[in-house]
Tab-separated table of C-alpha atoms in Angstrom:
chain	number	residue	atom	x	y	z
O	16	UNK	CA	92.115	34.229	-44.815
O	17	UNK	CA	93.170	32.430	-48.153
O	18	UNK	CA	90.721	30.704	-50.630
O	19	UNK	CA	91.485	26.916	-50.192
O	20	UNK	CA	91.139	26.107	-53.900
O	21	UNK	CA	93.461	29.214	-55.065
O	22	UNK	CA	96.134	27.658	-52.594
O	23	UNK	CA	95.828	24.136	-53.594
O	24	UNK	CA	95.504	24.515	-57.465
O	25	UNK	CA	98.460	26.786	-58.532
O	26	UNK	CA	99.941	27.296	-62.065
O	27	UNK	CA	103.204	28.904	-60.721
O	28	UNK	CA	105.249	27.492	-57.947
O	29	UNK	CA	107.683	29.511	-55.841
O	30	UNK	CA	111.294	28.534	-56.579
O	31	UNK	CA	112.531	26.327	-53.606
O	32	UNK	CA	115.891	28.210	-53.382
O	33	UNK	CA	117.142	31.585	-53.953
O	34	UNK	CA	119.981	31.997	-56.517
O	35	UNK	CA	122.422	32.113	-53.611
O	36	UNK	CA	121.261	29.003	-52.190
O	37	UNK	CA	118.809	29.976	-49.312
O	38	UNK	CA	115.866	27.731	-49.074
O	39	UNK	CA	112.439	29.479	-49.466
O	40	UNK	CA	109.907	26.754	-49.738
O	41	UNK	CA	110.019	23.848	-47.298
O	42	UNK	CA	107.817	20.674	-47.094
O	43	UNK	CA	107.808	17.951	-44.433
O	44	UNK	CA	110.235	15.813	-46.367
O	45	UNK	CA	112.933	18.389	-46.976
O	46	UNK	CA	112.555	19.963	-43.465
O	47	UNK	CA	113.092	16.411	-42.074
O	48	UNK	CA	116.225	15.977	-43.889
O	49	UNK	CA	117.350	19.265	-42.833
O	50	UNK	CA	116.765	18.360	-39.124
O	51	UNK	CA	118.531	15.092	-39.523
O	52	UNK	CA	121.702	16.563	-41.170
O	53	UNK	CA	122.415	19.942	-43.076
O	54	UNK	CA	124.697	18.129	-45.144
O	55	UNK	CA	122.162	15.330	-46.243
O	56	UNK	CA	119.803	18.014	-46.830
O	57	UNK	CA	122.217	20.021	-48.903
O	58	UNK	CA	123.138	17.086	-51.211
O	59	UNK	CA	119.558	15.780	-51.643
O	60	UNK	CA	117.604	19.142	-52.190
O	61	UNK	CA	120.143	21.826	-53.023
O	62	UNK	CA	122.532	19.990	-55.209
O	63	UNK	CA	119.849	17.316	-56.054
O	64	UNK	CA	122.110	14.259	-55.755
O	65	UNK	CA	120.164	11.014	-55.537
O	66	UNK	CA	122.597	7.829	-55.320
O	67	UNK	CA	121.304	5.485	-57.995
O	68	UNK	CA	119.170	2.153	-57.077
O	69	UNK	CA	119.298	-0.805	-59.164
O	70	UNK	CA	115.435	-1.305	-58.821
O	71	UNK	CA	112.658	-0.059	-56.617
O	72	UNK	CA	112.016	-2.136	-53.671
O	73	UNK	CA	108.668	-4.335	-53.557
O	74	UNK	CA	107.485	-2.161	-50.656
O	75	UNK	CA	107.782	0.964	-52.673
O	76	UNK	CA	106.149	-0.374	-55.795
O	77	UNK	CA	103.358	-2.268	-53.842
O	78	UNK	CA	102.619	0.929	-51.889
O	79	UNK	CA	102.593	3.155	-55.200
O	80	UNK	CA	100.311	0.703	-56.795
O	81	UNK	CA	97.893	0.644	-53.688
O	82	UNK	CA	97.980	4.434	-53.795
O	83	UNK	CA	96.964	4.708	-57.413
O	84	UNK	CA	94.166	2.198	-56.995
O	85	UNK	CA	92.697	4.167	-54.080
O	86	UNK	CA	92.991	7.617	-56.249
O	87	UNK	CA	91.465	6.097	-59.279
O	88	UNK	CA	88.681	4.509	-56.948
O	89	UNK	CA	87.814	7.861	-55.244
O	90	UNK	CA	87.761	9.682	-58.758
O	91	UNK	CA	85.450	7.078	-60.042
O	92	UNK	CA	83.108	7.120	-57.237
O	93	UNK	CA	82.635	10.883	-57.468
O	94	UNK	CA	81.775	10.260	-61.217
O	95	UNK	CA	79.063	8.097	-60.101
O	96	UNK	CA	80.335	4.676	-61.288
O	97	UNK	CA	78.989	1.280	-59.905
O	98	UNK	CA	80.998	-0.562	-57.309
O	99	UNK	CA	82.010	-3.176	-59.677
O	100	UNK	CA	83.223	-0.889	-62.228
O	101	UNK	CA	85.040	1.232	-59.664
O	102	UNK	CA	86.980	-1.870	-58.462
O	103	UNK	CA	87.736	-2.988	-62.176
O	104	UNK	CA	88.747	0.284	-63.368
O	105	UNK	CA	90.900	1.106	-60.416
O	106	UNK	CA	92.672	-2.000	-60.736
O	107	UNK	CA	93.253	-1.550	-64.268
O	108	UNK	CA	94.811	1.798	-63.725
O	109	UNK	CA	97.342	0.378	-61.160
O	110	UNK	CA	98.226	-2.707	-62.655
O	111	UNK	CA	98.902	-1.152	-66.184
O	112	UNK	CA	101.645	0.976	-64.484
O	113	UNK	CA	102.839	-1.352	-61.713
O	114	UNK	CA	101.801	-4.957	-62.875
O	115	UNK	CA	105.296	-5.909	-64.435
O	116	UNK	CA	107.074	-4.801	-61.456
O	117	UNK	CA	104.940	-6.567	-59.163
O	118	UNK	CA	105.332	-9.763	-61.281
O	119	UNK	CA	108.928	-9.724	-60.626
O	120	UNK	CA	108.632	-9.279	-56.862
O	121	UNK	CA	110.509	-11.655	-54.546
O	122	UNK	CA	108.317	-10.333	-51.607
O	123	UNK	CA	105.598	-12.887	-51.273
O	124	UNK	CA	103.309	-10.550	-49.448
O	125	UNK	CA	103.634	-8.005	-52.169
O	126	UNK	CA	102.395	-9.325	-55.283
O	127	UNK	CA	99.782	-8.850	-57.857
O	128	UNK	CA	97.637	-11.360	-55.999
O	129	UNK	CA	97.955	-9.591	-52.697
O	130	UNK	CA	97.180	-6.067	-54.338
O	131	UNK	CA	94.135	-7.662	-56.146
O	132	UNK	CA	92.964	-9.360	-52.812
O	133	UNK	CA	93.247	-5.945	-50.823
O	134	UNK	CA	91.585	-3.954	-53.536
O	135	UNK	CA	88.572	-6.370	-53.269
O	136	UNK	CA	88.379	-6.662	-49.666
O	137	UNK	CA	88.812	-2.809	-49.064
O	138	UNK	CA	85.880	-2.223	-51.489
O	139	UNK	CA	83.640	-4.733	-49.494
O	140	UNK	CA	84.581	-3.456	-46.044
O	141	UNK	CA	83.984	0.406	-46.784
O	142	UNK	CA	81.302	-0.094	-49.296
O	143	UNK	CA	79.311	2.326	-46.929
O	144	UNK	CA	82.221	4.559	-46.202
O	145	UNK	CA	81.371	7.243	-43.552
O	146	UNK	CA	83.980	9.531	-44.941
O	147	UNK	CA	83.771	11.127	-48.616
O	148	UNK	CA	86.270	13.007	-50.449
O	149	UNK	CA	85.748	16.764	-49.990
O	150	UNK	CA	84.554	18.820	-52.831
O	151	UNK	CA	85.175	22.614	-52.620
O	152	UNK	CA	84.263	24.893	-55.229
O	153	UNK	CA	83.893	21.888	-57.597
O	154	UNK	CA	87.306	20.673	-56.941
O	155	UNK	CA	87.801	17.259	-55.505
O	156	UNK	CA	90.508	17.360	-53.038
O	157	UNK	CA	92.585	14.298	-54.165
O	158	UNK	CA	96.356	14.560	-54.929
O	159	UNK	CA	96.371	18.474	-54.617
O	160	UNK	CA	99.270	20.156	-53.953
O	161	UNK	CA	99.344	23.383	-51.625
O	162	UNK	CA	101.841	26.108	-50.992
O	163	UNK	CA	101.114	28.988	-48.355
O	164	UNK	CA	103.116	31.529	-46.479
O	165	UNK	CA	104.932	30.214	-43.461
O	166	UNK	CA	104.973	32.084	-40.296
O	167	UNK	CA	108.682	33.093	-40.809
O	168	UNK	CA	108.987	36.204	-43.316
O	169	UNK	CA	109.934	35.218	-46.704
O	170	UNK	CA	109.466	31.409	-46.276
O	171	UNK	CA	106.824	29.218	-47.612
O	172	UNK	CA	105.389	25.714	-46.751
O	173	UNK	CA	104.083	23.277	-49.303
O	174	UNK	CA	102.739	19.722	-49.332
O	175	UNK	CA	100.450	17.353	-51.256
O	176	UNK	CA	97.166	16.057	-49.852
O	177	UNK	CA	96.562	12.400	-50.526
O	178	UNK	CA	92.901	13.479	-49.911
O	179	UNK	CA	90.921	16.048	-47.929
O	180	UNK	CA	87.515	14.256	-46.619
O	181	UNK	CA	84.498	15.163	-44.926
O	182	UNK	CA	82.444	13.024	-42.260
O	183	UNK	CA	79.163	12.469	-43.967
O	184	UNK	CA	76.576	14.671	-42.647
O	185	UNK	CA	78.972	17.216	-41.060
O	186	UNK	CA	80.926	20.249	-41.696
O	187	UNK	CA	83.946	18.289	-40.211
O	188	UNK	CA	86.958	17.743	-42.413
O	189	UNK	CA	90.010	15.449	-42.100
O	190	UNK	CA	93.271	14.964	-43.925
O	191	UNK	CA	93.620	11.606	-45.170
O	192	UNK	CA	96.672	9.570	-45.451
O	193	UNK	CA	96.955	6.503	-47.398
O	194	UNK	CA	99.575	4.014	-45.896
O	195	UNK	CA	100.542	0.533	-46.717
O	196	UNK	CA	102.931	-2.047	-44.869
O	197	UNK	CA	103.689	-5.624	-44.075
O	198	UNK	CA	104.279	-4.587	-40.327
O	199	UNK	CA	101.506	-5.664	-37.729
O	200	UNK	CA	99.037	-2.698	-37.622
O	201	UNK	CA	98.651	-1.308	-33.958
O	202	UNK	CA	100.092	1.121	-31.564
O	203	UNK	CA	103.701	0.570	-32.620
O	204	UNK	CA	102.832	1.232	-36.534
O	205	UNK	CA	100.766	4.267	-35.349
O	206	UNK	CA	103.618	5.839	-33.486
O	207	UNK	CA	105.778	5.723	-36.735
O	208	UNK	CA	103.673	8.668	-37.682
O	209	UNK	CA	103.027	10.679	-34.533
O	210	UNK	CA	104.753	12.820	-33.798
O	211	UNK	CA	106.230	13.858	-37.256
O	212	UNK	CA	106.373	16.930	-39.360
O	213	UNK	CA	103.752	16.261	-41.913
O	214	UNK	CA	100.594	16.029	-40.005
O	215	UNK	CA	100.837	19.052	-37.902
O	216	UNK	CA	102.106	21.122	-40.818
O	217	UNK	CA	99.057	19.933	-42.889
O	218	UNK	CA	96.773	20.671	-40.041
O	219	UNK	CA	98.256	24.278	-39.574
O	220	UNK	CA	98.144	25.019	-43.248
O	221	UNK	CA	94.632	23.870	-43.909
O	222	UNK	CA	93.028	24.948	-40.709
O	223	UNK	CA	94.828	28.034	-39.652
O	224	UNK	CA	95.770	29.654	-42.916
O	225	UNK	CA	93.033	28.417	-45.369
O	226	UNK	CA	90.386	28.390	-42.873
O	227	UNK	CA	89.013	24.876	-43.526
O	228	UNK	CA	87.286	23.223	-40.338
O	229	UNK	CA	89.964	20.472	-40.025
O	230	UNK	CA	89.388	18.132	-37.093
O	231	UNK	CA	92.488	16.147	-37.607
O	232	UNK	CA	94.293	13.480	-39.795
O	233	UNK	CA	93.197	9.960	-40.477
O	234	UNK	CA	95.623	7.433	-41.322
O	235	UNK	CA	93.937	4.746	-43.703
O	236	UNK	CA	96.323	1.855	-43.363
O	237	UNK	CA	96.508	-1.703	-45.188
O	238	UNK	CA	98.818	-4.399	-43.917
O	239	UNK	CA	99.433	-6.936	-46.741
O	240	UNK	CA	100.764	-10.602	-46.137
O	241	UNK	CA	100.794	-13.773	-47.892
O	242	UNK	CA	97.557	-15.172	-46.250
O	243	UNK	CA	95.547	-12.280	-45.238
O	244	UNK	CA	95.089	-8.517	-45.519
O	245	UNK	CA	94.208	-6.241	-42.777
O	246	UNK	CA	92.997	-2.594	-42.365
O	247	UNK	CA	92.933	0.051	-39.724
O	248	UNK	CA	92.148	3.417	-39.603
O	249	UNK	CA	93.918	5.891	-37.079
O	250	UNK	CA	92.795	9.213	-36.022
O	251	UNK	CA	95.417	11.758	-34.973
O	252	UNK	CA	93.967	15.273	-33.593
O	253	UNK	CA	95.883	18.329	-32.266
O	254	UNK	CA	95.469	20.836	-29.556
O	255	UNK	CA	96.744	24.422	-30.039
O	256	UNK	CA	99.604	23.997	-27.802
O	257	UNK	CA	101.011	21.107	-30.046
O	258	UNK	CA	100.855	23.153	-33.101
O	259	UNK	CA	102.648	25.962	-31.399
O	260	UNK	CA	105.425	23.666	-30.253
O	261	UNK	CA	105.873	22.429	-33.870
O	262	UNK	CA	106.024	26.202	-35.027
O	263	UNK	CA	108.578	27.154	-32.629
O	264	UNK	CA	110.633	23.904	-33.648
O	265	UNK	CA	110.449	24.873	-37.198
O	266	UNK	CA	111.360	28.607	-36.519
O	267	UNK	CA	114.472	27.494	-34.548
O	268	UNK	CA	115.402	24.848	-37.063
O	269	UNK	CA	115.242	27.326	-40.085
O	270	UNK	CA	116.933	30.124	-38.557
O	271	UNK	CA	119.978	27.741	-37.469
O	272	UNK	CA	120.050	26.543	-41.066
O	273	UNK	CA	120.039	29.927	-42.665
O	274	UNK	CA	122.726	30.865	-40.336
O	275	UNK	CA	125.085	27.938	-41.283
O	276	UNK	CA	124.325	28.329	-45.138
O	277	UNK	CA	125.392	32.215	-44.669
O	278	UNK	CA	128.515	31.343	-42.880
O	279	UNK	CA	129.449	28.375	-45.089
O	280	UNK	CA	129.400	26.036	-42.222
O	281	UNK	CA	126.830	23.222	-42.891
O	282	UNK	CA	126.389	20.985	-39.703
O	283	UNK	CA	127.140	17.210	-40.033
O	284	UNK	CA	124.878	15.419	-37.599
O	285	UNK	CA	126.701	12.239	-36.847
O	286	UNK	CA	124.068	10.487	-34.996
O	287	UNK	CA	121.869	10.564	-38.230
O	288	UNK	CA	124.489	8.526	-40.223
O	289	UNK	CA	123.051	5.225	-39.723
O	290	UNK	CA	119.426	6.016	-39.528
O	291	UNK	CA	116.948	3.919	-41.870
O	292	UNK	CA	119.852	1.531	-42.438
O	293	UNK	CA	122.335	4.108	-43.088
O	294	UNK	CA	122.671	7.369	-44.921
O	295	UNK	CA	123.447	7.064	-48.690
O	296	UNK	CA	126.317	9.633	-48.205
O	297	UNK	CA	128.121	8.207	-44.992
O	298	UNK	CA	130.920	7.148	-47.133
O	299	UNK	CA	131.536	10.612	-48.363
O	300	UNK	CA	131.285	12.339	-44.921
O	301	UNK	CA	133.501	9.587	-43.474
O	302	UNK	CA	136.213	10.695	-45.763
O	303	UNK	CA	138.373	13.727	-45.083
O	304	UNK	CA	137.275	16.773	-46.382
O	305	UNK	CA	139.892	17.062	-49.122
O	306	UNK	CA	138.774	13.613	-50.465
O	307	UNK	CA	135.233	13.923	-50.112
O	308	UNK	CA	134.795	15.070	-53.897
O	309	UNK	CA	136.067	11.800	-55.086
O	310	UNK	CA	134.120	10.006	-52.588
O	311	UNK	CA	130.912	11.704	-53.761
O	312	UNK	CA	131.893	10.519	-57.417
O	313	UNK	CA	132.050	6.909	-56.247
O	314	UNK	CA	128.656	7.179	-54.378
O	315	UNK	CA	126.929	8.606	-57.475
O	316	UNK	CA	128.601	6.359	-59.938
O	317	UNK	CA	128.972	3.111	-58.038
O	318	UNK	CA	130.912	0.116	-59.813
O	319	UNK	CA	128.903	-2.572	-61.297
O	320	UNK	CA	128.778	-5.866	-59.102
O	321	UNK	CA	127.170	-9.146	-60.007
O	322	UNK	CA	124.351	-10.522	-57.616
């Protein structure tokens, strides 16, 4: 059994790819890209090609700002700060980084005002929270990276925890996921995240590899809108058969990907081309192979257009 702190706080990271291009270290994001399309995965992770965006969307900016508030608040709480100080300082940390971008937001549900309101209401609602940040060997489990041996020889799995929490008065631990949305909180929103690859992979790594008494995952969600803020927490638990099913899926997909890479025949998965509004590289793959180099240059260096 591996010491959890040694696995979570590492000074050296394993290279994700070998010199000949085989992937060694996976995480939920890269695996999901691989499963969606080998070509998309190759462009994104092996070649590190990310088409430029004019600016980050308000959803991304507000989500990151909220995430920073929660992180700063947890550290302040651990250090014994008073509730009013925790709220003030966590807002300062977040707004000093994201305030200018939020002031430019055209999304009326994602502004400085809605962020401040959410922070105030969250601090009031969860003033006596039943969950507390886990501290193991003196280390608070907030934004901690881990990397563990995978159940496939020569492969590893990594991730980054928002938090690891403990139910007060027990030895029961939960993986904590901070989520923000403008969508209505409810079963439809919950199903966006179950099933996925992150939750079972984190559960497996912390419970089976590190030996922590993980009960499940808690999604700590905030819905932001012009006139209100709503909160909800959704627990996700697993039985052994679900983890075994996930492991088998990972084994099969990685074996297929390694074989395709070795043969030089990456598999384009056309059913994924319009996922999430459309793949950024669909213009490339839609062209004939002999013209894709030029198409890729167009995607990576788009012409300037006036709004």
